Coordinates of C-alpha atoms in Angstrom, one line a residue:
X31 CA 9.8 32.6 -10.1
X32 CA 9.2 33.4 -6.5
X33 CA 6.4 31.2 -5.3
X34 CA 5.2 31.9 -1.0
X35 CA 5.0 28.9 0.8
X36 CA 1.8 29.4 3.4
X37 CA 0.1 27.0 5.8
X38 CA -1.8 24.6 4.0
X39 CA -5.8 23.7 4.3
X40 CA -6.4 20.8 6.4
X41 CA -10.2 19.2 6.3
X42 CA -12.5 16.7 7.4
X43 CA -14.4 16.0 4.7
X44 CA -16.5 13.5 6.3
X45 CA -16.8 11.0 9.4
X46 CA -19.0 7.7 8.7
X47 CA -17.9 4.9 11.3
X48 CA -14.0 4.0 11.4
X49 CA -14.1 6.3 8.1
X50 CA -12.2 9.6 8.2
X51 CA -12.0 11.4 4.3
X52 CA -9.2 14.3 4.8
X53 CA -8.1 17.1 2.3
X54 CA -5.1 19.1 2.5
X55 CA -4.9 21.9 0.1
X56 CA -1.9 24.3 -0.8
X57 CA -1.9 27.6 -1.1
X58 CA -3.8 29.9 -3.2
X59 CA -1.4 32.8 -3.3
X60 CA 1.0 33.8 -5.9
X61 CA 1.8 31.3 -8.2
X62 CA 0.5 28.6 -6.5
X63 CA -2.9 26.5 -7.9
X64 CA -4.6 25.6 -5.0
X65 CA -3.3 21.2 -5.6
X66 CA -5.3 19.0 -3.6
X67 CA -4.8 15.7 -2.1
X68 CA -6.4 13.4 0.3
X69 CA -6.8 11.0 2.9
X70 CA -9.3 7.9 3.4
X71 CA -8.4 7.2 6.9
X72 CA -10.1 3.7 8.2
X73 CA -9.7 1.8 11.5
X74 CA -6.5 0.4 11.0
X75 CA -4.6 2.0 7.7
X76 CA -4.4 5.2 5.6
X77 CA -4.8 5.2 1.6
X78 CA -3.1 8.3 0.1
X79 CA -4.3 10.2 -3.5
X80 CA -1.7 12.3 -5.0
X81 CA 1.9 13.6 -3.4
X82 CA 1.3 17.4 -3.9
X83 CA 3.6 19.6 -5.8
X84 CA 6.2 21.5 -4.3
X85 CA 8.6 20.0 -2.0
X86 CA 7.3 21.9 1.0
X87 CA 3.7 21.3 0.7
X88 CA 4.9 17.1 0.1
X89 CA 6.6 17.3 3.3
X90 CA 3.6 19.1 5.2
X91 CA 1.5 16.4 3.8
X92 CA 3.1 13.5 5.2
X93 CA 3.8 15.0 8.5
X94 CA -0.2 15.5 8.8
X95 CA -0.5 11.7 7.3
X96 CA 1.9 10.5 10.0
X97 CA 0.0 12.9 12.6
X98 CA -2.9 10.3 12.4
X99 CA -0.9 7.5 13.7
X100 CA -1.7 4.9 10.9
X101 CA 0.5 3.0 8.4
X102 CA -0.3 4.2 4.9
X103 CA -1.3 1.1 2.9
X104 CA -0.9 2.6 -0.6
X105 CA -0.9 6.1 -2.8
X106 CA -3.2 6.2 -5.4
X107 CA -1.6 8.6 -8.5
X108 CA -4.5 9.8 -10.4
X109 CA -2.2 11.2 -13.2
X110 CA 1.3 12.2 -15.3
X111 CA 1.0 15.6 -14.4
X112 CA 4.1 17.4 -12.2
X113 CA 1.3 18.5 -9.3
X114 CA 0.5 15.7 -8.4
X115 CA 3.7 13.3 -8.7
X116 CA 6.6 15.6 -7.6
X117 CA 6.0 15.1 -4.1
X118 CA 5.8 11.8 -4.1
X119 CA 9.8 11.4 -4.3
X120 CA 10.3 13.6 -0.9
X121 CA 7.2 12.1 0.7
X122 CA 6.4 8.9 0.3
X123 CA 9.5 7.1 -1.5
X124 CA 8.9 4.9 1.3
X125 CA 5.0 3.9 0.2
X126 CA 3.7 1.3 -2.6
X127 CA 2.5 3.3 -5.3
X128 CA -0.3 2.8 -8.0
X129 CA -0.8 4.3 -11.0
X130 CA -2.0 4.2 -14.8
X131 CA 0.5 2.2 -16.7
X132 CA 0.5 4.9 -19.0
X133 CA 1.9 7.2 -16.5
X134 CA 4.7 4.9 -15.1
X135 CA 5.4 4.4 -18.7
X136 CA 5.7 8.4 -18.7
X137 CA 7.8 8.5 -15.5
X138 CA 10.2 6.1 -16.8
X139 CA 10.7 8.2 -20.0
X140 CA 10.5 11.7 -19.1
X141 CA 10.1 12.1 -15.3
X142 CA 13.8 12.8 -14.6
X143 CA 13.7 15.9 -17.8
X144 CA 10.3 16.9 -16.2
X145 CA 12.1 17.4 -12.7
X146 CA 15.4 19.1 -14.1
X147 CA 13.4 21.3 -16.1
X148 CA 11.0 22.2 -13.2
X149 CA 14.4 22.9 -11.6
X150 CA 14.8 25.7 -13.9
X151 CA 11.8 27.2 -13.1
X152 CA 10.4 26.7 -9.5
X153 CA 14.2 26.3 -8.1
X154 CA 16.2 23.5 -6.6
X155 CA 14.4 23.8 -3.3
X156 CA 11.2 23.4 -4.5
X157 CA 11.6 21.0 -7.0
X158 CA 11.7 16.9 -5.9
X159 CA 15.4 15.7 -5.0
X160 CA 14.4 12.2 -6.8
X161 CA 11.5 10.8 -9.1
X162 CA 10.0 8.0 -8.2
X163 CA 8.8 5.4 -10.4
X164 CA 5.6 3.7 -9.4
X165 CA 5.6 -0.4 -9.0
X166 CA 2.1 -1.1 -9.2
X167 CA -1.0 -0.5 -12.0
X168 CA -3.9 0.7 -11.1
X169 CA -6.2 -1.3 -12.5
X170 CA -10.0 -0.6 -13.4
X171 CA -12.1 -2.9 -10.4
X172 CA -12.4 -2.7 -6.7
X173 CA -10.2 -2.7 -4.3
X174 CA -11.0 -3.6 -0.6
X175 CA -8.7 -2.1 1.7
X176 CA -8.9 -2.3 5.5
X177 CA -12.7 -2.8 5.0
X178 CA -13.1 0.0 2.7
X179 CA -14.4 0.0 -0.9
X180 CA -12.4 2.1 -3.6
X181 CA -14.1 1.4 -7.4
X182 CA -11.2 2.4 -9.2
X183 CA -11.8 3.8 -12.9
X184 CA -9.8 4.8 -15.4
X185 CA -10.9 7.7 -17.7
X186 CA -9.2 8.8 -20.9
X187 CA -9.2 12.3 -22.8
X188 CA -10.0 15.1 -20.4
X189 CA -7.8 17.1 -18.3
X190 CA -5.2 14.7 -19.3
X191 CA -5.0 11.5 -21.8
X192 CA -4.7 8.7 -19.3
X193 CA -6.4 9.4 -15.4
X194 CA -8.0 7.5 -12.5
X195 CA -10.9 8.1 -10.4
X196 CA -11.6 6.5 -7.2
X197 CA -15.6 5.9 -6.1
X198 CA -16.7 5.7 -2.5
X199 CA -19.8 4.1 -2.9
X200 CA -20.5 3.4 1.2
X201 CA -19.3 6.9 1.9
X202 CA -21.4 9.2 -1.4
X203 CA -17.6 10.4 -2.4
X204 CA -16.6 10.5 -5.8
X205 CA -12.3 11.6 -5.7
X206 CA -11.9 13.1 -8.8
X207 CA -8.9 14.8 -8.7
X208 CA -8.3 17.2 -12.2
X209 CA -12.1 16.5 -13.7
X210 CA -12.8 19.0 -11.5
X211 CA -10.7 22.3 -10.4
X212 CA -12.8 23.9 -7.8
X213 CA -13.6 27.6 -7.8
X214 CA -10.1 27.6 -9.7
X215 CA -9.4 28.1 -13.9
X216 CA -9.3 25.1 -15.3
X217 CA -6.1 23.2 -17.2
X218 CA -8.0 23.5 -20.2
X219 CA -7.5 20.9 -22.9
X220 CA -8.2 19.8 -26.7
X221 CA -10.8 17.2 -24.9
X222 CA -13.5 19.6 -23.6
X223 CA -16.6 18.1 -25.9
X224 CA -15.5 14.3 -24.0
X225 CA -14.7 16.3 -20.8
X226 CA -17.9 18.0 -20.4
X227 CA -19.9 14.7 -21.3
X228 CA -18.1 13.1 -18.2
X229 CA -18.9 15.7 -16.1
X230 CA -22.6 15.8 -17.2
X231 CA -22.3 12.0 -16.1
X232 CA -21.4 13.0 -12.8
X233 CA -24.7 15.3 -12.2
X234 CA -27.1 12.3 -12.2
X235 CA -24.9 10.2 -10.4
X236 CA -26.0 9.0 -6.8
X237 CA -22.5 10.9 -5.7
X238 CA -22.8 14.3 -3.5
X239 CA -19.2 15.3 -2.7
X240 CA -16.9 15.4 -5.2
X241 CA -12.9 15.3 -4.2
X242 CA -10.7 17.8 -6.6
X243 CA -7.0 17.7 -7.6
X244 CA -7.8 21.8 -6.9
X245 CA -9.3 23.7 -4.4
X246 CA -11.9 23.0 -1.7
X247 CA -14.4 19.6 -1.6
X248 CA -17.1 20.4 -4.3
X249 CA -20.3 19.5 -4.9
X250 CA -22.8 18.8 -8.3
X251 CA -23.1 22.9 -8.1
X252 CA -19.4 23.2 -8.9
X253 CA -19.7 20.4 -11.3
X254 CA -21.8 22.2 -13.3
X255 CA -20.1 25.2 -13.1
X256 CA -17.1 23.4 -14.8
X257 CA -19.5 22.3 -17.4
X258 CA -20.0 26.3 -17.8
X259 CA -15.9 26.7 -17.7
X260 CA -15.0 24.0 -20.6
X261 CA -18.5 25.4 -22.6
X262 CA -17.0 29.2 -22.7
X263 CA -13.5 28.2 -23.3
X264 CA -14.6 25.8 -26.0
X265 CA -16.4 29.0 -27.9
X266 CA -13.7 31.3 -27.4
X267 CA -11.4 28.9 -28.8
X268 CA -13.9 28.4 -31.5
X269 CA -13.7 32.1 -32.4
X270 CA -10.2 31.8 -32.9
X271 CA -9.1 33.4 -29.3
X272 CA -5.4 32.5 -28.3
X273 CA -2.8 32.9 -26.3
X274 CA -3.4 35.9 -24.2
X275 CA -6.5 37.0 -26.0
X276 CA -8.1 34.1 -24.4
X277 CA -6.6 34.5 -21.7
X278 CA -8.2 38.0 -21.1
X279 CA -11.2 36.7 -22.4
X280 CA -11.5 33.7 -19.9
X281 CA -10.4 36.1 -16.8
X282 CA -13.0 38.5 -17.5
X283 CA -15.7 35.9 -18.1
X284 CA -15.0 34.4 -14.5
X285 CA -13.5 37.1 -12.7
X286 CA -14.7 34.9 -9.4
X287 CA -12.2 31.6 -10.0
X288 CA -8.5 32.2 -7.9
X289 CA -5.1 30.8 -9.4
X290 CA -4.9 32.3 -12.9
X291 CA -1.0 31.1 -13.1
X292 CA -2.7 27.6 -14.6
X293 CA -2.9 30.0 -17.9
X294 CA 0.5 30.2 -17.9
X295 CA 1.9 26.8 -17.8
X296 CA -1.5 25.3 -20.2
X297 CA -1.5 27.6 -22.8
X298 CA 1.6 27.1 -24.5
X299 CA 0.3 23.7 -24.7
X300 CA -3.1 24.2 -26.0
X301 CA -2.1 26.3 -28.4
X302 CA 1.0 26.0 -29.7
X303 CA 1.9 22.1 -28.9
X304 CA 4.5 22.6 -26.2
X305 CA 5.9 19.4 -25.2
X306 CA 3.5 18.3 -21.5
X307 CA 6.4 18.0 -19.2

């Protein structure tokens, strides 16, 4: 699999006081999907979400992390999947980690088959040299970090079984990481009906800018337009589309979203019961 590594997207979501929210996003092209990760950058510390995926990208990352000049207090992993732990064992090995328990639990007993199998597929040179194993839970409550407020949440059966979001409340952010894919396809999953009810939460929340695991900052427009996403796949699935049927099916019905490789790596998942590695 050839994948192009490009320059990555580098934002300021917002500025609000000693508070700097960042978002660096990888490429779009080929069979890349667009991962997103962030920075909450206060006076005196940096709190990371999410390593990125491929090794390059993880390295890019910290260098713009360590560009600020800050010590990162912690990394936040929202979740099990590859996208968004790989990089942390070539980026920030070095950082305390928090995470579900249910994903350390996972890391422990299939990160090292999900790297040497990634291996296989991506190559050695994208792939992480080393998994790490987070030390800390993330547990549901607030946490007060250099002055900042993070409401941490966990959520269970959407994009993935076991997830956390982090609120904002001083700042109107809401990082949501894979509830949302923005302007990308979705990583579709048996949970749409519980999926779509959180994101209908989201619309008549007091929250304005919504942090992805994919693509650019979103707001409640794009929410809803994932509502739309889940609601079509759900029918097509209904109608007893699969495999590349619905795959056709779901590219022609949003010709507008970028990185239609997600297809490829969900599908044999959704529909067949392939193992989530």
């Amino acid at each position: 699999m050839t994948i192009p590594i490009t320059n990555p997207f580098k934002i300021v979501v917002k500025r609000q006081g000693d508070v700097c929210i960042h978002t660096f996003i990888s490429s779009y092209e080929g069979n890349n999907i667009a991962n997103a990760t962030h920075i909450i950058e206060s006076a005196n510390t940096l709190v990371v979400i999410d390593g990125q995926f491929l090794r390059p990208y993880a390295k890019k990352f910290r260098e713009y992390a360590d560009s600020l000049k800050k010590p990162i207090d912690r990394v936040y992993l929202s979740h099990r999947h590859p996208d968004h732990w790989f990089g942390l064992g070539d980026a920030f090995s070095d950082v305390d980690i928090y995470a579900p328990i249910e994903t350390i639990e996972f890391l422990k007993q299939h990160g090292e088959a999900s790297r040497e199998d990634h291996i296989a597929k991506i190559g050695a040179d994208l792939a992480p040299t080393q998994v790490v194993i987070p030390e800390h839970v993330a547990k549901a409550g607030i946490d007060v970090i250099d002055g900042v407020k993070y409401v941490v949440e966990r959520v269970v059966d959407t994009e993935i079984d076991y997830a956390i979001t982090l609120k904002l409340p001083d700042y109107g952010v809401y990082i949501v990481q894979d509830l949302i894919y923005s302007g990308t396809h979705l990583y579709v999953t048996k949970y749409i009906d519980h999926w779509v009810a959180i994101l209908e939460n989201m619309l008549t929340s007091d929250y304005e800018i919504f942090l992805p695991g994919h693509g650019f900052p979103a707001d409640k427009k794009e929410v809803t337009a994932n509502v739309k996403y889940l609601t079509a796949a759900k029918l097509a699935i209904d109608d007893g589309l699969k495999d590349d049927a619905y795959k056709q099916f779901m590219l022609q019905r949003f010709p507008e979203r970028e990185c239609p490789a997600i297809f490829d790596i969900y599908i044999p998942r959704l529909f067949d019961g392939a193992p989530e590695y």
